[in-house]
Amino acid sequence: MHKYENGITVRGANDGKRLASAGNIYRILASGAETNGRYALVETLVEPGQGAPLHLHEREEEAFFILEGDMIFFTGNEKIKAPEGSFLNCSVNTVRGFRNDTQKTARMLILLAPPGLEDMFEEDGEVLENTHPFRETKISGGRALSCPVISERFGIVNIAKALPESEV
């Protein structure tokens, strides 16, 4: 990372704290501390079968941009296919969940406004070494599809309804 005197921060292709949390891998591109509390931007690797169960956020908008692979998003009643290049915005108090139903790792950008969930990923997860390209980061023995154990403290309400079975 390089900080310029005029308030510009630049992270290279493999810079940024890497975290494994709830079965997913995160790279913090911009934290709330670095954006004057306005937003956080996180790059995420989602292995096949991983994602997040149904939940809602009481505090923040959450936007997803699918950089590589295909994801499936779920509302309480709908299934939304999100192939590479798709953008989704989930408003505050909107039920959502997602899963990678393919055999290939998916990569997404997640924008959180206001920030804070990047702190949850760090508190709940483990810091990973930054010794190789981010896209090649793996975790051994990924957890079952879940929200971080401490999610309710961060304004996330877990919905007691399972995601539909995978079609893969």
PDB file of C-alpha atoms in Angstrom:
ATOM      1  CA  MET A   1       0.000   0.000   0.000  1.00  0.00           C
ATOM      2  CA  HIS A   2       1.137   3.513  -0.703  1.00  0.00           C
ATOM      3  CA  LYS A   3      -0.417   6.637   0.823  1.00  0.00           C
ATOM      4  CA  TYR A   4       0.079   9.876  -1.029  1.00  0.00           C
ATOM      5  CA  GLU A   5       0.115  13.265   0.686  1.00  0.00           C
ATOM      6  CA  ASN A   6      -3.108  14.357  -1.053  1.00  0.00           C
ATOM      7  CA  GLY A   7      -5.217  11.636   0.596  1.00  0.00           C
ATOM      8  CA  ILE A   8      -4.946   9.007  -2.151  1.00  0.00           C
ATOM      9  CA  THR A   9      -4.287   5.429  -1.088  1.00  0.00           C
ATOM     10  CA  VAL A  10      -3.116   2.836  -3.604  1.00  0.00           C
ATOM     11  CA  ARG A  11      -3.097  -0.910  -3.012  1.00  0.00           C
ATOM     12  CA  GLY A  12      -1.323  -3.175  -5.464  1.00  0.00           C
ATOM     13  CA  ALA A  13      -2.753  -6.393  -6.893  1.00  0.00           C
ATOM     14  CA  ASN A  14      -1.714  -8.393  -3.830  1.00  0.00           C
ATOM     15  CA  ASP A  15      -1.705  -5.738  -1.083  1.00  0.00           C
ATOM     16  CA  GLY A  16      -4.274  -5.635   1.683  1.00  0.00           C
ATOM     17  CA  LYS A  17      -4.986  -7.725   4.753  1.00  0.00           C
ATOM     18  CA  ARG A  18      -6.217 -11.231   3.870  1.00  0.00           C
ATOM     19  CA  LEU A  19      -8.722 -12.924   6.134  1.00  0.00           C
ATOM     20  CA  ALA A  20     -10.487 -16.286   6.225  1.00  0.00           C
ATOM     21  CA  SER A  21     -13.919 -15.969   7.844  1.00  0.00           C
ATOM     22  CA  ALA A  22     -17.001 -18.223   7.712  1.00  0.00           C
ATOM     23  CA  GLY A  23     -15.604 -20.256   4.817  1.00  0.00           C
ATOM     24  CA  ASN A  24     -14.771 -17.289   2.550  1.00  0.00           C
ATOM     25  CA  ILE A  25     -11.527 -15.427   1.900  1.00  0.00           C
ATOM     26  CA  TYR A  26     -11.437 -11.630   2.085  1.00  0.00           C
ATOM     27  CA  ARG A  27      -8.863  -9.007   1.093  1.00  0.00           C
ATOM     28  CA  ILE A  28      -9.475  -5.585   2.610  1.00  0.00           C
ATOM     29  CA  LEU A  29      -8.991  -3.015  -0.146  1.00  0.00           C
ATOM     30  CA  ALA A  30     -10.318  -0.041   1.832  1.00  0.00           C
ATOM     31  CA  SER A  31     -11.365  -0.081   5.471  1.00  0.00           C
ATOM     32  CA  GLY A  32     -13.647   2.368   7.212  1.00  0.00           C
ATOM     33  CA  ALA A  33     -10.586   3.762   9.001  1.00  0.00           C
ATOM     34  CA  GLU A  34      -9.107   4.625   5.587  1.00  0.00           C
ATOM     35  CA  THR A  35     -12.293   6.153   4.111  1.00  0.00           C
ATOM     36  CA  ASN A  36     -13.248   8.479   6.964  1.00  0.00           C
ATOM     37  CA  GLY A  37     -15.974   6.042   7.994  1.00  0.00           C
ATOM     38  CA  ARG A  38     -17.844   6.286   4.679  1.00  0.00           C
ATOM     39  CA  TYR A  39     -17.440   2.792   3.184  1.00  0.00           C
ATOM     40  CA  ALA A  40     -15.355  -0.377   3.050  1.00  0.00           C
ATOM     41  CA  LEU A  41     -14.359  -2.264  -0.102  1.00  0.00           C
ATOM     42  CA  VAL A  42     -13.501  -5.942   0.128  1.00  0.00           C
ATOM     43  CA  GLU A  43     -12.412  -8.453  -2.512  1.00  0.00           C
ATOM     44  CA  THR A  44     -13.764 -11.922  -1.802  1.00  0.00           C
ATOM     45  CA  LEU A  45     -12.948 -15.420  -3.002  1.00  0.00           C
ATOM     46  CA  VAL A  46     -15.855 -17.836  -2.714  1.00  0.00           C
ATOM     47  CA  GLU A  47     -14.973 -21.504  -3.117  1.00  0.00           C
ATOM     48  CA  PRO A  48     -17.488 -23.960  -4.611  1.00  0.00           C
ATOM     49  CA  GLY A  49     -20.314 -24.586  -2.144  1.00  0.00           C
ATOM     50  CA  GLN A  50     -19.420 -21.573   0.018  1.00  0.00           C
ATOM     51  CA  GLY A  51     -21.168 -18.211   0.467  1.00  0.00           C
ATOM     52  CA  ALA A  52     -23.498 -16.844   3.135  1.00  0.00           C
ATOM     53  CA  PRO A  53     -26.832 -18.118   4.488  1.00  0.00           C
ATOM     54  CA  LEU A  54     -29.992 -16.015   4.507  1.00  0.00           C
ATOM     55  CA  HIS A  55     -29.525 -12.902   6.613  1.00  0.00           C
ATOM     56  CA  LEU A  56     -30.168  -9.179   6.597  1.00  0.00           C
ATOM     57  CA  HIS A  57     -28.104  -6.150   7.532  1.00  0.00           C
ATOM     58  CA  GLU A  58     -29.670  -3.612   9.880  1.00  0.00           C
ATOM     59  CA  ARG A  59     -26.945  -1.009   9.294  1.00  0.00           C
ATOM     60  CA  GLU A  60     -25.446  -1.024   5.803  1.00  0.00           C
ATOM     61  CA  GLU A  61     -26.059  -1.184   2.128  1.00  0.00           C
ATOM     62  CA  GLU A  62     -24.122  -4.084   0.619  1.00  0.00           C
ATOM     63  CA  ALA A  63     -23.241  -4.128  -3.056  1.00  0.00           C
ATOM     64  CA  PHE A  64     -21.670  -7.007  -4.983  1.00  0.00           C
ATOM     65  CA  PHE A  65     -19.827  -6.987  -8.302  1.00  0.00           C
ATOM     66  CA  ILE A  66     -18.971 -10.429  -9.707  1.00  0.00           C
ATOM     67  CA  LEU A  67     -15.429 -10.237 -11.108  1.00  0.00           C
ATOM     68  CA  GLU A  68     -14.966 -13.929 -11.963  1.00  0.00           C
ATOM     69  CA  GLY A  69     -17.227 -16.964 -11.926  1.00  0.00           C
ATOM     70  CA  ASP A  70     -20.939 -17.224 -11.268  1.00  0.00           C
ATOM     71  CA  MET A  71     -22.873 -16.732  -8.049  1.00  0.00           C
ATOM     72  CA  ILE A  72     -26.438 -17.431  -7.012  1.00  0.00           C
ATOM     73  CA  PHE A  73     -28.139 -14.945  -4.686  1.00  0.00           C
ATOM     74  CA  PHE A  74     -31.278 -15.781  -2.741  1.00  0.00           C
ATOM     75  CA  THR A  75     -33.973 -13.612  -1.203  1.00  0.00           C
ATOM     76  CA  GLY A  76     -36.595 -15.079   1.078  1.00  0.00           C
ATOM     77  CA  ASN A  77     -38.444 -16.463  -1.980  1.00  0.00           C
ATOM     78  CA  GLU A  78     -36.392 -15.787  -5.113  1.00  0.00           C
ATOM     79  CA  LYS A  79     -33.235 -17.082  -6.744  1.00  0.00           C
ATOM     80  CA  ILE A  80     -31.092 -14.584  -8.678  1.00  0.00           C
ATOM     81  CA  LYS A  81     -28.405 -15.797 -11.065  1.00  0.00           C
ATOM     82  CA  ALA A  82     -25.388 -13.496 -11.041  1.00  0.00           C
ATOM     83  CA  PRO A  83     -22.863 -14.426 -13.745  1.00  0.00           C
ATOM     84  CA  GLU A  84     -19.506 -12.724 -14.156  1.00  0.00           C
ATOM     85  CA  GLY A  85     -19.964  -8.985 -14.688  1.00  0.00           C
ATOM     86  CA  SER A  86     -23.198  -8.796 -12.655  1.00  0.00           C
ATOM     87  CA  PHE A  87     -23.843  -6.099 -10.067  1.00  0.00           C
ATOM     88  CA  LEU A  88     -26.298  -6.438  -7.165  1.00  0.00           C
ATOM     89  CA  ASN A  89     -27.191  -3.932  -4.469  1.00  0.00           C
ATOM     90  CA  CYS A  90     -28.844  -5.109  -1.265  1.00  0.00           C
ATOM     91  CA  SER A  91     -30.495  -2.337   0.737  1.00  0.00           C
ATOM     92  CA  VAL A  92     -30.618  -2.174   4.517  1.00  0.00           C
ATOM     93  CA  ASN A  93     -33.050  -4.770   5.961  1.00  0.00           C
ATOM     94  CA  THR A  94     -33.212  -6.749   2.694  1.00  0.00           C
ATOM     95  CA  VAL A  95     -32.996 -10.520   3.152  1.00  0.00           C
ATOM     96  CA  ARG A  96     -30.178 -12.050   1.126  1.00  0.00           C
ATOM     97  CA  GLY A  97     -27.905 -15.055   0.968  1.00  0.00           C
ATOM     98  CA  PHE A  98     -25.516 -16.298  -1.685  1.00  0.00           C
ATOM     99  CA  ARG A  99     -23.619 -19.380  -2.744  1.00  0.00           C
ATOM    100  CA  ASN A 100     -21.152 -20.471  -5.379  1.00  0.00           C
ATOM    101  CA  ASP A 101     -22.956 -23.384  -7.056  1.00  0.00           C
ATOM    102  CA  THR A 102     -20.194 -24.037  -9.588  1.00  0.00           C
ATOM    103  CA  GLN A 103     -16.994 -26.063  -9.500  1.00  0.00           C
ATOM    104  CA  LYS A 104     -14.827 -22.930  -9.949  1.00  0.00           C
ATOM    105  CA  THR A 105     -13.790 -20.314  -7.380  1.00  0.00           C
ATOM    106  CA  ALA A 106     -15.754 -17.075  -7.755  1.00  0.00           C
ATOM    107  CA  ARG A 107     -14.288 -13.628  -7.073  1.00  0.00           C
ATOM    108  CA  MET A 108     -16.374 -10.608  -6.046  1.00  0.00           C
ATOM    109  CA  LEU A 109     -16.023  -7.043  -4.879  1.00  0.00           C
ATOM    110  CA  ILE A 110     -18.215  -6.162  -1.907  1.00  0.00           C
ATOM    111  CA  LEU A 111     -18.924  -2.535  -1.062  1.00  0.00           C
ATOM    112  CA  LEU A 112     -20.215  -1.844   2.461  1.00  0.00           C
ATOM    113  CA  ALA A 113     -21.629   1.548   3.385  1.00  0.00           C
ATOM    114  CA  PRO A 114     -21.241   2.485   6.137  1.00  0.00           C
ATOM    115  CA  PRO A 115     -18.221   0.309   6.933  1.00  0.00           C
ATOM    116  CA  GLY A 116     -17.718  -1.992   9.890  1.00  0.00           C
ATOM    117  CA  LEU A 117     -18.187  -5.544   8.647  1.00  0.00           C
ATOM    118  CA  GLU A 118     -14.525  -5.699   7.653  1.00  0.00           C
ATOM    119  CA  ASP A 119     -13.855  -5.566  11.415  1.00  0.00           C
ATOM    120  CA  MET A 120     -16.231  -8.502  11.913  1.00  0.00           C
ATOM    121  CA  PHE A 121     -14.350 -10.571   9.304  1.00  0.00           C
ATOM    122  CA  GLU A 122     -11.096  -9.856  11.121  1.00  0.00           C
ATOM    123  CA  GLU A 123     -12.444 -10.507  14.620  1.00  0.00           C
ATOM    124  CA  ASP A 124     -14.209 -13.713  13.585  1.00  0.00           C
ATOM    125  CA  GLY A 125     -11.598 -15.012  11.185  1.00  0.00           C
ATOM    126  CA  GLU A 126      -7.912 -15.596  10.872  1.00  0.00           C
ATOM    127  CA  VAL A 127      -5.290 -13.501   9.140  1.00  0.00           C
ATOM    128  CA  LEU A 128      -3.749 -15.300   6.156  1.00  0.00           C
ATOM    129  CA  GLU A 129      -0.197 -14.920   4.889  1.00  0.00           C
ATOM    130  CA  ASN A 130       0.344 -12.652   1.921  1.00  0.00           C
ATOM    131  CA  THR A 131       3.016 -14.695   0.138  1.00  0.00           C
ATOM    132  CA  HIS A 132       1.372 -15.398  -3.226  1.00  0.00           C
ATOM    133  CA  PRO A 133      -1.200 -13.829  -5.596  1.00  0.00           C
ATOM    134  CA  PHE A 134      -4.555 -13.245  -3.886  1.00  0.00           C
ATOM    135  CA  ARG A 135      -6.451 -15.316  -6.474  1.00  0.00           C
ATOM    136  CA  GLU A 136      -4.423 -18.368  -5.404  1.00  0.00           C
ATOM    137  CA  THR A 137      -5.275 -18.014  -1.699  1.00  0.00           C
ATOM    138  CA  LYS A 138      -6.852 -21.149  -0.229  1.00  0.00           C
ATOM    139  CA  ILE A 139      -7.990 -22.173   3.209  1.00  0.00           C
ATOM    140  CA  SER A 140      -7.874 -25.702   4.440  1.00  0.00           C
ATOM    141  CA  GLY A 141     -11.025 -27.290   5.783  1.00  0.00           C
ATOM    142  CA  GLY A 142     -13.453 -24.448   4.992  1.00  0.00           C
ATOM    143  CA  ARG A 143     -16.335 -24.054   7.412  1.00  0.00           C
ATOM    144  CA  ALA A 144     -19.857 -25.001   6.500  1.00  0.00           C
ATOM    145  CA  LEU A 145     -21.925 -22.208   4.957  1.00  0.00           C
ATOM    146  CA  SER A 146     -22.467 -19.823   7.865  1.00  0.00           C
ATOM    147  CA  CYS A 147     -22.376 -16.230   9.018  1.00  0.00           C
ATOM    148  CA  PRO A 148     -19.575 -15.318  11.397  1.00  0.00           C
ATOM    149  CA  VAL A 149     -20.385 -16.383  14.939  1.00  0.00           C
ATOM    150  CA  ILE A 150     -20.353 -12.765  16.132  1.00  0.00           C
ATOM    151  CA  SER A 151     -22.553 -11.374  13.325  1.00  0.00           C
ATOM    152  CA  GLU A 152     -25.446 -10.223  15.535  1.00  0.00           C
ATOM    153  CA  ARG A 153     -23.124  -7.805  17.349  1.00  0.00           C
ATOM    154  CA  PHE A 154     -22.509  -6.180  13.946  1.00  0.00           C
ATOM    155  CA  GLY A 155     -26.193  -5.680  13.087  1.00  0.00           C
ATOM    156  CA  ILE A 156     -26.694  -8.847  11.054  1.00  0.00           C
ATOM    157  CA  VAL A 157     -29.890 -10.790  11.632  1.00  0.00           C
ATOM    158  CA  ASN A 158     -29.607 -14.456  10.716  1.00  0.00           C
ATOM    159  CA  ILE A 159     -32.736 -15.898   9.068  1.00  0.00           C
ATOM    160  CA  ALA A 160     -33.705 -19.372  10.226  1.00  0.00           C
ATOM    161  CA  LYS A 161     -34.393 -20.696   6.736  1.00  0.00           C
ATOM    162  CA  ALA A 162     -31.862 -22.753   4.795  1.00  0.00           C
ATOM    163  CA  LEU A 163     -30.826 -21.832   1.284  1.00  0.00           C
ATOM    164  CA  PRO A 164     -32.332 -24.137  -1.354  1.00  0.00           C
ATOM    165  CA  GLU A 165     -30.214 -27.188  -2.195  1.00  0.00           C
ATOM    166  CA  SER A 166     -27.465 -26.717  -4.743  1.00  0.00           C
ATOM    167  CA  GLU A 167     -28.216 -27.840  -8.277  1.00  0.00           C
ATOM    168  CA  VAL A 168     -24.579 -28.823  -8.857  1.00  0.00           C
TER     169      VAL A 168
END
